[in-house]
């Protein structure tokens, strides 16, 4: 039996997992339920021994646990058989034929004869790769199997087979923990459930004892604080019109909406629902396959025409960490031949003052600042470019509470002065707090738009997990 | 931006120490003006190439075709001179050849998206082949008459140094200035530091990269001109392996091959360090193979110091 006792883990000032205790029994499937960022994945990694807990106890050794990651960890150039037995085949000599034979037998027994063991892994469809990941647990003969959102890349038909596989594992006496955002999937295979919120366990028990509304209430059950300033805003003319927008890989898919000046439109949705992809397609960072965006000009002209973007991933493309605060702030507005380091520095100082960046000098590299201050620099960039349309992807991710409040104030001020704001967030209180309207994305589509004043977390979550 | 001066000071101190070592051992030659003149003259060709290579490396690229471009430029310059008898036409021909090759490298790397190492490896071979073809697989002799052959001459100097060395010093200053005081220079740094973020900010990433390769090509063309001027020959087999010496100079000068970091002045000192080792070694009668080992160690030390510096910055 897997028993977890008062397990805690903090990353910096964020308590990712906070005093969590539960147990999972052999021959049963336990569903781990919670919003994005509630600590599910961290908890899984702690149990699998990939991350070391700050305190608390786990009753099993990491060797007995097999974690199937959200992003598959397979070697793309090896065959399916080689991946299956990776790290499990011992001895000096290696016979590809024998290995493939054994692998195929195993896959056949699991009910997946269509997966060819001799195929190169990168040539297999993603659902079959998922099967290999899970079959690895059987090769390693681990009694405990953790599945972190294993269905996110599966089609409906594959999901049915996948549920069958999970039931076989269960019948074989394995302990299975299963994460999914979709309640219907959770119900299809799970016996028990543990609900997490902000790193804490808020409920647990037999899954059949919890109706859907009850689960959603446990997932969100937060109070909206007065962190959110909201000025009187008057919507003006339409600034952005998106019609039937479809992007690469059908994310987003046939999305249409309008956004007016002085309006804040939020986007809610689970990870992978297509929020980021929609924003990037609107700004021009993602290939559009059909449909139209009213302001679609080339990427290099966006900032000049008053459209600015804040990325969800600061390290990747949000900001240039080795360069100075001042240079980052003025980068999109560089014009002409000559550059004046002094002038850039002075502009930097002015914005540091206005936006409230805690730093020593405008010439300091952005990488030396805290996450919240880095994000304020990304905001200063929008304000310096005098943007009329602000596209913000998770603007408060990895930001401390104090900086969050300041970022909300900046968003509110921008909207009050007539800018249109399109904002994606996986943090519902924030959407409810600062938006005028909230759109919900589900599997690439914009499924519904609610009025922020009259909707509730419960209504939004229900729409997200539908 | 603030740490850059320290970095240059570090390389400068390293050079002075190496120079001092030889000065102690060979005071009569190493402490003379004529020796300084010789050192700079011998570093000129690699040094001019390093000015351009710094831009490519700071932009996050690399150009392995430098040596081949130098050879091609010297051949084209020699052929042009033989046909027109105009030194000016030959100078222009060298520069244009270099810029053309640079543009080609830039367009190929940014459009093929195959990585600059592979792309310039290909152009290195192809350009070398073109140089040999143009020269009919022979060296192109010119007669060596006229001011075209005085750029790095021992005898024709102008305030201590020959004109080619003065050109190096001038461009060194110009391009070091341009890296900080022009928007092109800042864009090169931005693209090398974080290409995706630069793209998001609306910087025309492809054009910046093509520009950096073209700037580099211009300087490789000038380096080819120096080669032609020194030997009076357009030699399609010359400068083989010089791309690596040029890259070494840039790396010793504090550049990171990951892009975003590097200094034109540092690269010049890097070129001087390598020339000092080979000159001092030869004068002290140290075998060539020992000099090569020592130069290799210097490069490894430069990289190790750089890594250590970055690691220290990240921990605090």
XYZ file of C-alpha atoms in Angstrom:
782
model
C 0.000 0.000 0.000
C 1.141 3.513 -0.776
C 0.896 5.810 2.209
C 1.828 9.474 2.099
C 2.173 11.264 5.386
C 2.232 15.061 5.836
C 4.219 15.602 2.689
C 5.389 19.183 2.030
C 7.401 20.875 -0.669
C 8.055 24.563 -1.275
C 9.576 26.280 -4.304
C 10.912 29.596 -3.098
C 8.019 31.328 -1.397
C 5.342 29.135 -3.003
C 4.141 26.169 -0.987
C 3.507 23.719 -3.838
C 2.526 20.798 -1.625
C 1.430 21.485 1.918
C 1.045 18.739 4.548
C -0.665 16.263 2.243
C -1.584 12.841 3.653
C -3.487 10.067 1.902
C -3.270 6.401 1.064
C -3.796 4.402 -2.096
C -4.585 0.723 -2.078
C -3.502 -2.033 -4.452
C -6.091 -3.027 -7.000
C -7.708 0.406 -6.937
C -7.417 3.580 -8.983
C -7.074 6.848 -7.145
C -7.896 10.069 -8.965
C -5.927 13.158 -8.049
C -8.070 16.190 -8.801
C -7.237 19.890 -8.693
C -6.901 23.063 -10.716
C -3.795 24.011 -12.661
C -1.063 24.783 -10.155
C -2.790 23.048 -7.263
C 0.254 20.833 -6.739
C -0.808 17.606 -8.440
C 2.255 17.186 -10.635
C 4.624 18.127 -7.816
C 2.980 15.540 -5.566
C 3.472 12.891 -8.273
C 7.119 13.808 -8.653
C 7.624 13.596 -4.907
C 6.162 10.095 -4.816
C 8.285 9.017 -7.797
C 11.385 10.404 -6.097
C 12.124 12.916 -8.851
C 11.810 15.764 -6.412
C 12.836 15.524 -2.781
C 10.246 16.572 -0.206
C 11.029 19.205 2.426
C 9.256 17.147 5.059
C 6.868 14.238 5.424
C 7.063 10.555 4.606
C 6.308 8.220 1.733
C 5.882 4.526 2.510
C 7.339 3.197 -0.742
C 10.739 3.314 -2.403
C 11.045 5.341 -5.623
C 12.156 2.154 -7.463
C 8.674 0.714 -6.973
C 7.006 3.692 -8.573
C 6.615 4.329 -12.279
C 5.585 7.826 -13.273
C 4.221 8.408 -16.775
C 4.917 12.062 -17.448
C 2.644 14.508 -19.144
C 5.368 15.032 -21.736
C 6.499 11.616 -22.850
C 10.066 10.655 -22.086
C 10.917 8.303 -24.921
C 13.989 8.233 -27.135
C 12.528 9.114 -30.533
C 15.224 7.395 -32.605
C 14.980 4.009 -30.898
C 12.410 1.357 -31.781
C 9.309 0.808 -29.659
C 10.853 -2.395 -28.319
C 14.075 -0.680 -27.324
C 12.155 2.033 -25.523
C 10.060 -0.550 -23.733
C 13.091 -2.320 -22.338
C 15.278 0.735 -21.945
C 17.248 0.335 -18.762
C 15.725 -3.104 -18.177
C 17.777 -5.154 -20.619
C 20.957 -6.382 -19.054
C 23.899 -8.367 -20.284
C 26.555 -7.722 -22.846
C 24.931 -8.879 -26.023
C 21.823 -7.468 -27.550
C 19.512 -9.181 -29.969
C 17.073 -6.799 -31.642
C 14.986 -9.704 -32.951
C 14.492 -11.303 -29.555
C 13.766 -7.985 -27.937
C 11.182 -7.116 -30.559
C 9.612 -10.510 -30.151
C 9.293 -10.103 -26.403
C 7.983 -6.575 -26.807
C 5.375 -7.571 -29.357
C 4.187 -10.396 -27.132
C 3.786 -7.990 -24.265
C 1.909 -5.445 -26.362
C -0.376 -8.150 -27.758
C -1.175 -9.339 -24.262
C -2.026 -5.821 -23.195
C -4.531 -5.608 -26.024
C -2.524 -3.347 -28.296
C -1.389 -5.649 -31.124
C -1.526 -2.686 -33.541
C 1.533 -1.143 -31.904
C 4.474 -2.470 -33.877
C 7.456 -3.160 -31.657
C 9.952 -2.861 -34.508
C 8.845 0.654 -35.512
C 10.983 3.663 -34.809
C 9.265 5.466 -31.955
C 9.062 8.838 -33.677
C 7.067 7.214 -36.488
C 4.380 5.975 -34.102
C 1.252 8.047 -33.454
C 1.295 9.814 -30.121
C -1.362 7.543 -28.598
C 0.763 4.475 -29.286
C 3.763 6.167 -27.723
C 1.612 6.682 -24.655
C 0.913 2.939 -24.592
C 4.655 2.236 -24.646
C 5.209 4.616 -21.729
C 2.596 2.801 -19.681
C 3.771 -0.659 -20.778
C 7.185 0.247 -19.413
C 5.712 0.157 -15.941
C 4.721 -3.450 -16.577
C 8.211 -4.322 -17.866
C 9.751 -2.811 -14.760
C 7.113 -4.646 -12.734
C 6.420 -1.629 -10.537
C 3.587 -2.105 -8.075
C 2.702 1.579 -8.177
C 1.895 3.424 -11.371
C 1.337 7.169 -11.581
C -0.319 8.603 -14.687
C 0.009 12.391 -15.091
C -2.665 13.500 -17.573
C -2.124 10.464 -19.808
C -5.235 11.176 -21.871
C -4.305 14.699 -22.977
C -3.026 13.467 -26.352
C -5.451 10.622 -26.943
C -8.424 10.462 -29.297
C -11.806 9.259 -28.052
C -11.328 5.760 -29.479
C -7.889 5.452 -27.919
C -9.232 6.654 -24.599
C -11.617 3.712 -24.432
C -8.719 1.300 -24.986
C -6.683 3.236 -22.478
C -9.400 2.825 -19.820
C -9.273 -0.887 -20.544
C -5.536 -0.877 -19.955
C -5.954 0.933 -16.649
C -8.557 -1.640 -15.567
C -6.153 -4.472 -16.437
C -3.471 -2.846 -14.298
C -6.002 -2.593 -11.503
C -7.033 -6.233 -11.842
C -3.369 -7.208 -11.746
C -3.243 -5.694 -8.272
C -1.347 -2.514 -9.125
C -1.853 0.732 -7.298
C -2.761 3.368 -9.876
C -2.913 7.130 -9.381
C -4.515 9.009 -12.212
C -4.549 12.716 -12.990
C -6.974 14.215 -15.433
C -8.719 17.535 -15.695
C -11.789 16.032 -17.183
C -14.254 14.717 -14.656
C -15.883 12.260 -17.031
C -12.490 10.587 -17.598
C -11.834 10.486 -13.903
C -15.183 8.809 -13.365
C -14.565 6.265 -16.118
C -11.714 4.534 -14.291
C -11.270 5.766 -10.734
C -12.485 4.348 -7.454
C -11.190 6.910 -4.979
C -10.322 10.550 -5.154
C -8.119 13.133 -3.502
C -8.858 16.787 -4.216
C -6.075 19.345 -3.947
C -6.309 23.101 -3.787
C -3.295 25.428 -3.432
C -1.105 22.497 -2.428
C -3.419 21.304 0.350
C -5.687 18.312 0.399
C -9.225 19.618 0.793
C -11.220 16.425 0.375
C -10.797 12.697 -0.176
C -12.885 9.561 -0.230
C -14.886 7.327 -2.513
C -15.334 9.039 -5.859
C -18.969 7.925 -6.059
C -19.679 9.958 -2.911
C -18.803 13.188 -4.711
C -21.219 14.677 -7.226
C -19.622 16.910 -9.896
C -20.722 20.183 -8.289
C -19.180 19.082 -5.020
C -15.842 18.364 -6.700
C -15.832 21.723 -8.482
C -16.668 23.515 -5.246
C -13.693 21.843 -3.544
C -11.416 22.664 -6.459
C -12.117 26.405 -6.526
C -13.392 27.200 -2.996
C -11.444 30.430 -2.663
C -12.532 33.882 -1.778
C -11.979 36.724 -4.148
C -10.103 39.344 -2.212
C -10.010 43.039 -2.947
C -6.703 42.557 -4.711
C -8.460 43.713 -7.813
C -8.970 47.365 -8.555
C -11.708 48.052 -11.038
C -12.313 51.534 -12.374
C -15.339 52.686 -14.262
C -14.620 51.670 -17.842
C -16.574 52.594 -20.934
C -16.222 50.229 -23.866
C -15.414 52.118 -27.060
C -15.177 50.983 -30.634
C -14.084 47.518 -31.705
C -10.289 47.244 -31.641
C -9.911 43.572 -32.454
C -12.189 41.364 -34.508
C -11.334 37.671 -34.768
C -13.328 35.555 -37.189
C -13.246 31.772 -37.467
C -9.587 31.754 -36.529
C -7.978 28.341 -36.863
C -4.298 27.839 -36.188
C -1.668 25.182 -36.617
C -2.714 21.743 -35.304
C -6.297 23.049 -34.880
C -5.338 25.222 -31.940
C -7.197 27.516 -31.835
C -10.131 26.091 -33.731
C -12.714 28.337 -35.402
C -12.577 31.027 -32.760
C -14.547 34.253 -33.211
C -14.896 37.235 -30.884
C -14.733 41.003 -30.739
C -12.834 43.166 -28.305
C -13.582 46.848 -27.693
C -11.380 49.671 -26.513
C -11.413 50.032 -22.742
C -12.490 46.435 -22.270
C -10.726 43.543 -20.545
C -11.565 40.152 -22.052
C -10.286 37.171 -20.113
C -9.716 33.638 -21.369
C -10.161 30.720 -19.026
C -9.451 27.092 -19.790
C -7.379 24.148 -18.717
C -3.756 23.727 -19.674
C -3.741 22.661 -23.286
C -7.180 24.121 -24.025
C -5.578 26.486 -26.526
C -5.468 29.831 -24.679
C -1.787 30.456 -25.375
C -2.168 29.267 -28.951
C -5.083 31.651 -29.534
C -3.139 34.626 -28.190
C -0.070 33.755 -30.227
C -2.127 33.286 -33.384
C -3.770 36.679 -32.831
C -0.394 38.378 -32.360
C 1.223 36.584 -35.290
C 3.541 34.218 -33.426
C 1.599 31.141 -34.502
C 0.676 30.054 -37.973
C -2.922 30.727 -38.918
C -4.441 28.175 -41.259
C -7.802 29.843 -41.815
C -9.980 32.650 -40.556
C -8.948 36.223 -39.937
C -7.738 38.691 -37.338
C -8.652 42.324 -37.968
C -5.274 43.749 -36.995
C -3.273 41.080 -38.803
C -0.152 42.773 -40.036
C 3.283 41.286 -39.996
C 4.841 40.525 -36.660
C 7.435 43.265 -36.980
C 4.756 45.929 -37.345
C 2.606 44.871 -34.391
C 4.360 47.033 -31.812
C 4.448 50.005 -34.189
C 0.707 49.811 -34.652
C 0.130 49.678 -30.908
C -0.236 45.959 -30.324
C 1.882 44.508 -27.528
C 2.373 41.017 -26.134
C 3.452 39.553 -22.802
C 4.486 35.918 -23.026
C 3.591 33.248 -20.469
C 7.168 31.994 -20.476
C 9.583 34.708 -19.462
C 12.690 32.617 -20.014
C 11.652 31.382 -23.436
C 10.551 34.557 -25.175
C 9.054 36.846 -22.573
C 12.122 38.871 -21.893
C 15.841 38.855 -22.653
C 17.378 37.954 -19.315
C 21.021 38.919 -19.977
C 20.122 42.396 -21.219
C 19.396 45.405 -19.055
C 16.031 46.558 -17.747
C 16.283 49.702 -19.861
C 17.136 47.853 -23.039
C 14.360 45.320 -22.565
C 11.852 48.105 -22.007
C 12.786 49.978 -25.165
C 13.491 47.009 -27.451
C 10.219 47.052 -29.449
C 10.411 50.804 -29.993
C 13.944 50.985 -31.384
C 14.003 53.183 -34.472
C 16.625 54.680 -36.724
C 20.330 54.067 -37.014
C 21.883 55.350 -33.836
C 21.363 54.072 -30.335
C 21.882 56.259 -27.296
C 22.757 54.168 -24.243
C 22.264 57.218 -22.050
C 18.840 57.950 -23.515
C 17.776 54.315 -23.130
C 18.995 54.327 -19.532
C 17.016 57.473 -18.737
C 13.849 56.040 -20.257
C 14.483 52.887 -18.249
C 14.755 54.896 -15.028
C 11.509 56.706 -15.753
C 9.625 53.456 -16.285
C 11.192 51.786 -13.260
C 9.751 54.660 -11.251
C 6.286 54.528 -12.855
C 5.853 50.779 -12.797
C 7.585 50.255 -9.484
C 10.401 47.829 -10.323
C 12.576 47.000 -7.327
C 16.131 47.256 -8.655
C 19.419 49.045 -8.264
C 19.887 50.548 -11.697
C 18.256 50.572 -15.127
C 21.438 49.013 -16.551
C 21.085 45.929 -14.377
C 20.389 42.688 -16.298
C 16.727 41.667 -16.050
C 17.860 38.172 -15.088
C 18.977 39.493 -11.690
C 15.420 40.559 -10.769
C 12.685 38.517 -9.088
C 9.937 37.032 -11.265
C 7.469 39.732 -10.305
C 9.852 42.515 -11.180
C 10.763 40.853 -14.470
C 7.084 40.812 -15.311
C 6.783 44.511 -14.465
C 9.558 45.171 -16.971
C 7.556 43.255 -19.591
C 4.646 45.555 -18.716
C 6.749 48.681 -18.890
C 7.560 47.586 -22.434
C 3.856 47.621 -23.356
C 3.322 50.998 -21.763
C 6.440 52.494 -23.329
C 5.288 51.339 -26.760
C 1.963 53.072 -25.986
C -0.024 49.959 -26.875
C -3.724 50.185 -27.648
C -4.183 46.420 -27.627
C -2.521 44.453 -24.836
C -2.270 40.689 -25.292
C -1.311 39.123 -21.974
C -0.578 35.430 -21.529
C -0.573 34.395 -17.864
C 0.730 37.809 -16.800
C 0.953 36.874 -13.126
C 2.503 33.425 -13.412
C 5.338 32.982 -10.919
C 4.698 36.436 -9.499
C 4.460 37.184 -5.791
C 1.223 38.529 -4.335
C 2.465 42.092 -3.956
C 3.567 42.343 -7.576
C 0.335 40.707 -8.675
C -1.670 43.532 -7.154
C 0.502 46.072 -8.972
C 0.115 44.250 -12.278
C -3.678 44.277 -11.801
C -3.486 48.002 -11.164
C -1.507 48.496 -14.393
C -4.022 46.454 -16.388
C -6.891 48.438 -14.901
C -5.204 51.766 -15.651
C -4.470 50.746 -19.219
C -8.103 49.758 -19.771
C -9.352 52.961 -18.147
C -7.226 55.007 -20.519
C -8.843 53.267 -23.475
C -6.639 50.261 -24.206
C -8.209 46.916 -25.045
C -6.868 43.978 -23.042
C -6.976 40.310 -24.020
C -5.794 38.204 -21.118
C -5.391 34.465 -20.646
C -5.089 33.045 -17.164
C -5.488 29.744 -15.405
C -6.206 31.564 -12.159
C -9.963 32.090 -11.990
C -10.118 34.632 -9.140
C -7.904 36.896 -11.180
C -10.135 36.622 -14.237
C -13.248 37.254 -12.170
C -11.515 40.146 -10.461
C -10.252 42.197 -13.379
C -12.148 41.185 -16.519
C -15.311 42.576 -18.038
C -16.037 39.397 -19.952
C -14.566 35.910 -19.626
C -14.349 33.468 -22.509
C -13.864 29.774 -21.798
C -11.685 27.649 -24.042
C -12.055 23.911 -24.223
C -10.091 21.628 -26.601
C -9.054 24.486 -28.865
C -12.480 26.112 -29.130
C -13.887 29.212 -27.529
C -17.003 27.546 -26.165
C -18.692 30.345 -24.297
C -18.285 33.954 -23.188
C -19.645 35.026 -19.804
C -20.199 38.408 -18.249
C -17.616 38.580 -15.463
C -19.968 40.331 -13.019
C -22.648 37.690 -13.198
C -20.694 34.453 -13.568
C -18.997 32.356 -10.900
C -15.947 30.127 -10.534
C -18.219 27.118 -10.447
C -19.859 28.022 -13.733
C -16.479 28.623 -15.399
C -14.861 25.431 -14.114
C -17.876 23.388 -15.166
C -17.471 24.825 -18.669
C -13.696 24.140 -18.633
C -13.974 20.475 -17.665
C -17.073 19.715 -19.695
C 26.614 45.729 -20.231
C 28.364 46.628 -17.045
C 30.541 43.549 -16.874
C 32.010 44.018 -20.332
C 34.857 46.348 -19.340
C 36.017 43.904 -16.615
C 36.070 41.181 -19.168
C 38.224 43.197 -21.558
C 40.495 44.165 -18.683
C 40.875 40.477 -17.834
C 41.944 39.580 -21.366
C 44.225 42.602 -21.496
C 45.949 41.553 -18.260
C 46.383 38.036 -19.618
C 48.031 39.442 -22.730
C 50.301 41.746 -20.724
C 51.371 38.827 -18.522
C 52.227 36.703 -21.541
C 54.014 39.650 -23.097
C 55.885 40.321 -19.845
C 56.967 36.702 -19.664
C 58.621 36.957 -23.082
C 59.955 40.429 -22.272
C 61.777 39.046 -19.244
C 63.237 36.242 -21.309
C 64.032 38.260 -24.414
C 64.259 41.854 -23.192
C 66.375 43.120 -26.076
C 63.795 42.239 -28.746
C 60.487 42.261 -26.872
C 60.883 45.701 -25.372
C 61.375 47.532 -28.649
C 58.945 49.578 -30.714
C 59.851 47.586 -33.805
C 58.738 44.428 -32.037
C 55.374 45.946 -31.202
C 55.109 46.999 -34.830
C 55.916 43.452 -35.970
C 53.378 41.956 -33.575
C 50.559 44.181 -34.755
C 51.488 43.729 -38.381
C 51.458 39.956 -37.995
C 48.110 40.042 -36.216
C 46.431 42.313 -38.746
C 44.902 39.705 -41.013
C 43.469 37.506 -38.248
C 42.536 40.641 -36.303
C 40.503 42.129 -39.143
C 38.739 38.807 -39.621
C 38.011 38.675 -35.871
C 36.243 42.069 -35.999
C 33.677 40.557 -38.361
C 33.520 37.154 -36.697
C 32.666 38.837 -33.386
C 29.434 40.162 -34.907
C 28.447 36.728 -36.176
C 29.250 35.011 -32.881
C 27.481 37.660 -30.799
C 24.422 37.176 -33.025
C 24.483 33.512 -32.014
C 26.019 32.207 -35.239
C 29.381 31.021 -36.454
C 31.118 31.327 -39.812
C 33.408 28.481 -40.793
C 33.800 29.827 -44.318
C 36.046 32.721 -43.215
C 39.284 31.171 -44.497
C 37.739 30.280 -47.838
C 36.295 33.780 -48.218
C 39.724 35.253 -47.513
C 41.247 33.066 -50.223
C 38.475 33.837 -52.720
C 38.764 37.575 -52.049
C 42.519 37.472 -52.649
C 42.004 35.626 -55.937
C 39.237 37.966 -57.122
C 41.325 40.979 -56.059
C 44.381 39.695 -57.943
C 42.373 38.899 -61.083
C 40.730 42.323 -60.974
C 44.086 44.020 -60.572
C 45.594 42.114 -63.483
C 42.696 43.059 -65.701
C 42.262 46.723 -64.725
C 45.667 47.651 -63.291
C 43.715 49.705 -60.795
C 44.556 49.119 -57.115
C 41.289 50.774 -56.143
C 39.287 48.347 -58.273
C 41.099 45.454 -56.587
C 40.293 46.817 -53.124
C 36.624 47.188 -54.035
C 36.609 43.703 -55.586
C 37.943 42.142 -52.359
C 35.355 43.911 -50.224
C 32.449 43.147 -52.562
C 33.451 39.481 -52.759
C 33.450 39.291 -48.976
C 30.086 41.021 -48.570
C 28.561 38.804 -51.246
C 29.763 35.630 -49.506
C 28.507 36.979 -46.174
C 25.074 37.726 -47.601
C 24.959 34.226 -49.022
C 25.842 32.686 -45.652
C 23.324 34.897 -43.894
C 20.469 34.126 -46.250
C 21.219 30.397 -46.188
C 21.425 30.164 -42.386
C 18.270 32.170 -41.774
C 16.180 30.595 -44.529
C 17.369 26.986 -44.370
C 17.177 27.008 -40.565
C 19.751 24.234 -40.632
C 22.127 25.732 -38.100
C 25.058 27.974 -38.998
C 27.682 25.286 -38.355
C 26.455 22.997 -41.124
C 25.547 25.783 -43.528
C 28.926 27.511 -43.305
C 30.716 24.162 -43.387
C 29.073 23.677 -46.755
C 29.888 27.176 -47.966
C 33.458 26.761 -46.686
C 33.972 23.896 -49.126
C 32.019 25.488 -51.959
C 33.733 28.880 -51.746
C 37.159 27.247 -51.576
C 36.238 25.373 -54.720
C 35.110 28.547 -56.483
C 38.397 30.238 -55.554
C 40.369 27.335 -57.035
C 38.221 27.312 -60.151
C 38.598 31.044 -60.740
C 42.356 30.813 -60.287
C 42.547 27.764 -62.522
C 44.009 25.839 -59.586
C 47.125 27.980 -59.632
C 48.211 31.036 -57.744
C 47.463 34.295 -59.523
C 50.622 36.405 -59.637
C 50.331 40.151 -59.974
C 53.818 41.586 -60.269
C 53.418 43.409 -56.967
C 53.753 46.966 -58.251
C 51.703 49.843 -56.829
C 50.144 50.882 -53.540
C 47.928 47.813 -53.499
C 50.942 45.923 -52.151
C 51.795 48.296 -49.336
C 48.966 47.573 -46.880
C 51.121 45.473 -44.594
C 54.504 46.214 -45.998
C 57.555 46.141 -43.726
C 59.049 49.244 -45.258
C 56.143 51.516 -46.186
C 54.744 52.571 -42.883
C 52.819 55.587 -41.766
C 53.378 56.600 -38.130
C 55.094 53.364 -37.081
C 52.454 51.008 -38.508
C 51.627 50.128 -42.121
C 48.318 51.364 -43.487
C 46.618 47.951 -43.219
C 47.258 47.871 -39.482
C 45.850 51.383 -39.168
C 42.764 50.182 -41.033
C 42.422 47.383 -38.503
C 42.661 49.833 -35.615
C 40.142 52.159 -37.264
C 37.573 49.428 -37.915
C 38.167 48.012 -34.457
C 37.112 51.319 -32.960
C 34.254 51.782 -35.395
C 32.744 48.348 -34.884
C 33.241 48.385 -31.101
C 31.368 51.696 -31.104
C 28.690 50.377 -33.446
C 27.942 47.410 -31.189
C 26.814 49.838 -28.475
C 25.798 53.015 -30.235
C 23.791 51.760 -33.215
C 20.469 49.995 -33.184
C 21.890 47.382 -35.552
C 24.557 46.556 -32.971
C 22.011 46.312 -30.167
C 19.785 44.139 -32.352
C 22.712 41.793 -32.977
C 23.183 41.459 -29.211
C 19.441 41.021 -28.645
C 19.116 38.296 -31.293
C 22.120 36.454 -29.854
C 20.841 36.778 -26.279
C 17.342 35.471 -26.889
C 16.164 35.077 -30.435
C 12.542 34.271 -29.538
C 12.219 37.324 -27.300
C 13.744 39.513 -30.009
C 11.239 38.139 -32.493
C 8.385 38.813 -30.098
C 9.610 42.407 -29.755
C 9.323 42.869 -33.501
C 13.039 42.846 -34.269
C 13.532 41.591 -37.841
C 15.596 38.610 -36.699
C 16.446 37.270 -40.153
C 17.563 40.644 -41.444
C 19.740 41.213 -38.370
C 21.436 37.846 -38.850
C 21.967 38.412 -42.560
C 23.409 41.819 -41.683
C 25.834 40.285 -39.183
C 27.065 37.751 -41.748
C 27.415 40.490 -44.364
C 29.465 42.628 -41.951
C 31.622 39.590 -41.237
C 31.994 38.910 -44.961
C 33.152 42.485 -45.521
C 35.942 42.012 -42.991
C 36.924 38.610 -44.382
C 37.158 40.349 -47.759
C 39.464 42.956 -46.232
C 41.519 40.173 -44.657
C 41.783 38.685 -48.155
C 42.998 42.048 -49.370
C 45.729 41.983 -46.698
C 46.740 38.501 -47.821
C 46.934 39.660 -51.447
C 48.834 42.774 -50.440
C 51.391 40.914 -48.344
C 52.173 38.124 -50.790
C 51.401 39.911 -54.100
C 49.518 36.740 -54.960
C 45.944 35.649 -55.280
C 46.329 32.245 -53.678
C 43.234 29.971 -53.655
C 44.847 27.657 -51.103
C 45.806 30.409 -48.660
C 44.214 31.016 -45.264
C 43.294 27.349 -44.809
C 42.374 26.941 -41.160
C 42.328 30.671 -40.555
C 38.613 30.498 -39.699
C 39.588 28.547 -36.585
C 42.314 31.005 -35.627
C 39.809 33.826 -36.038
C 37.178 32.038 -33.956
C 39.829 31.305 -31.322
C 40.716 35.002 -31.135
C 37.052 35.926 -30.635
C 36.579 33.280 -27.939
C 39.759 34.220 -26.087
C 38.405 37.763 -26.229
C 35.456 36.738 -24.088
C 32.731 35.823 -26.564
C 30.274 33.071 -25.787
C 29.530 30.662 -28.624
C 25.967 30.582 -27.297
C 25.617 34.160 -28.530
C 24.767 37.456 -26.908
C 28.206 38.055 -25.517
C 31.452 39.132 -27.071
C 33.658 42.116 -27.596
C 35.365 43.441 -30.701
C 38.225 44.862 -28.600
C 38.527 41.604 -26.664
C 38.777 39.694 -29.943
C 41.600 41.992 -31.068
C 43.482 41.282 -27.856
C 42.754 37.600 -28.415
C 44.452 37.864 -31.816
C 47.402 39.635 -30.189
C 47.710 36.922 -27.535
C 47.977 34.232 -30.194
C 50.491 36.243 -32.230
C 52.535 36.985 -29.103
C 52.791 33.305 -28.232
C 53.901 32.327 -31.706
C 56.350 35.228 -32.025
C 57.805 34.865 -28.544
C 57.983 31.111 -28.895
C 59.863 31.392 -32.161
C 62.286 33.938 -30.777
C 63.001 31.785 -27.731
C 63.482 28.775 -29.966
C 60.452 26.928 -28.577
C 59.348 24.215 -30.965
C 56.207 24.870 -32.974
C 54.349 21.955 -31.446
C 54.853 23.369 -27.963
C 53.484 26.716 -29.092
C 50.416 24.988 -30.422
C 49.849 23.148 -27.164
C 50.185 26.421 -25.279
C 47.729 28.236 -27.571
C 45.275 25.384 -27.071
C 45.596 25.668 -23.303
C 44.976 29.421 -23.516
C 41.731 28.816 -25.399
C 40.589 26.198 -22.881
C 41.488 28.542 -20.018
C 39.506 31.367 -21.613
C 36.450 29.118 -21.934
C 36.856 27.736 -18.404
C 37.097 31.237 -16.934
C 34.012 32.250 -18.900
C 32.011 29.244 -17.617
C 33.153 29.888 -14.080
C 32.133 33.538 -14.351
C 28.657 32.613 -15.609
C 28.225 29.956 -12.917
C 29.198 32.468 -10.246
C 26.775 35.043 -11.634
C 23.962 32.509 -11.552
C 24.531 31.449 -7.961
C 24.305 34.953 -6.517
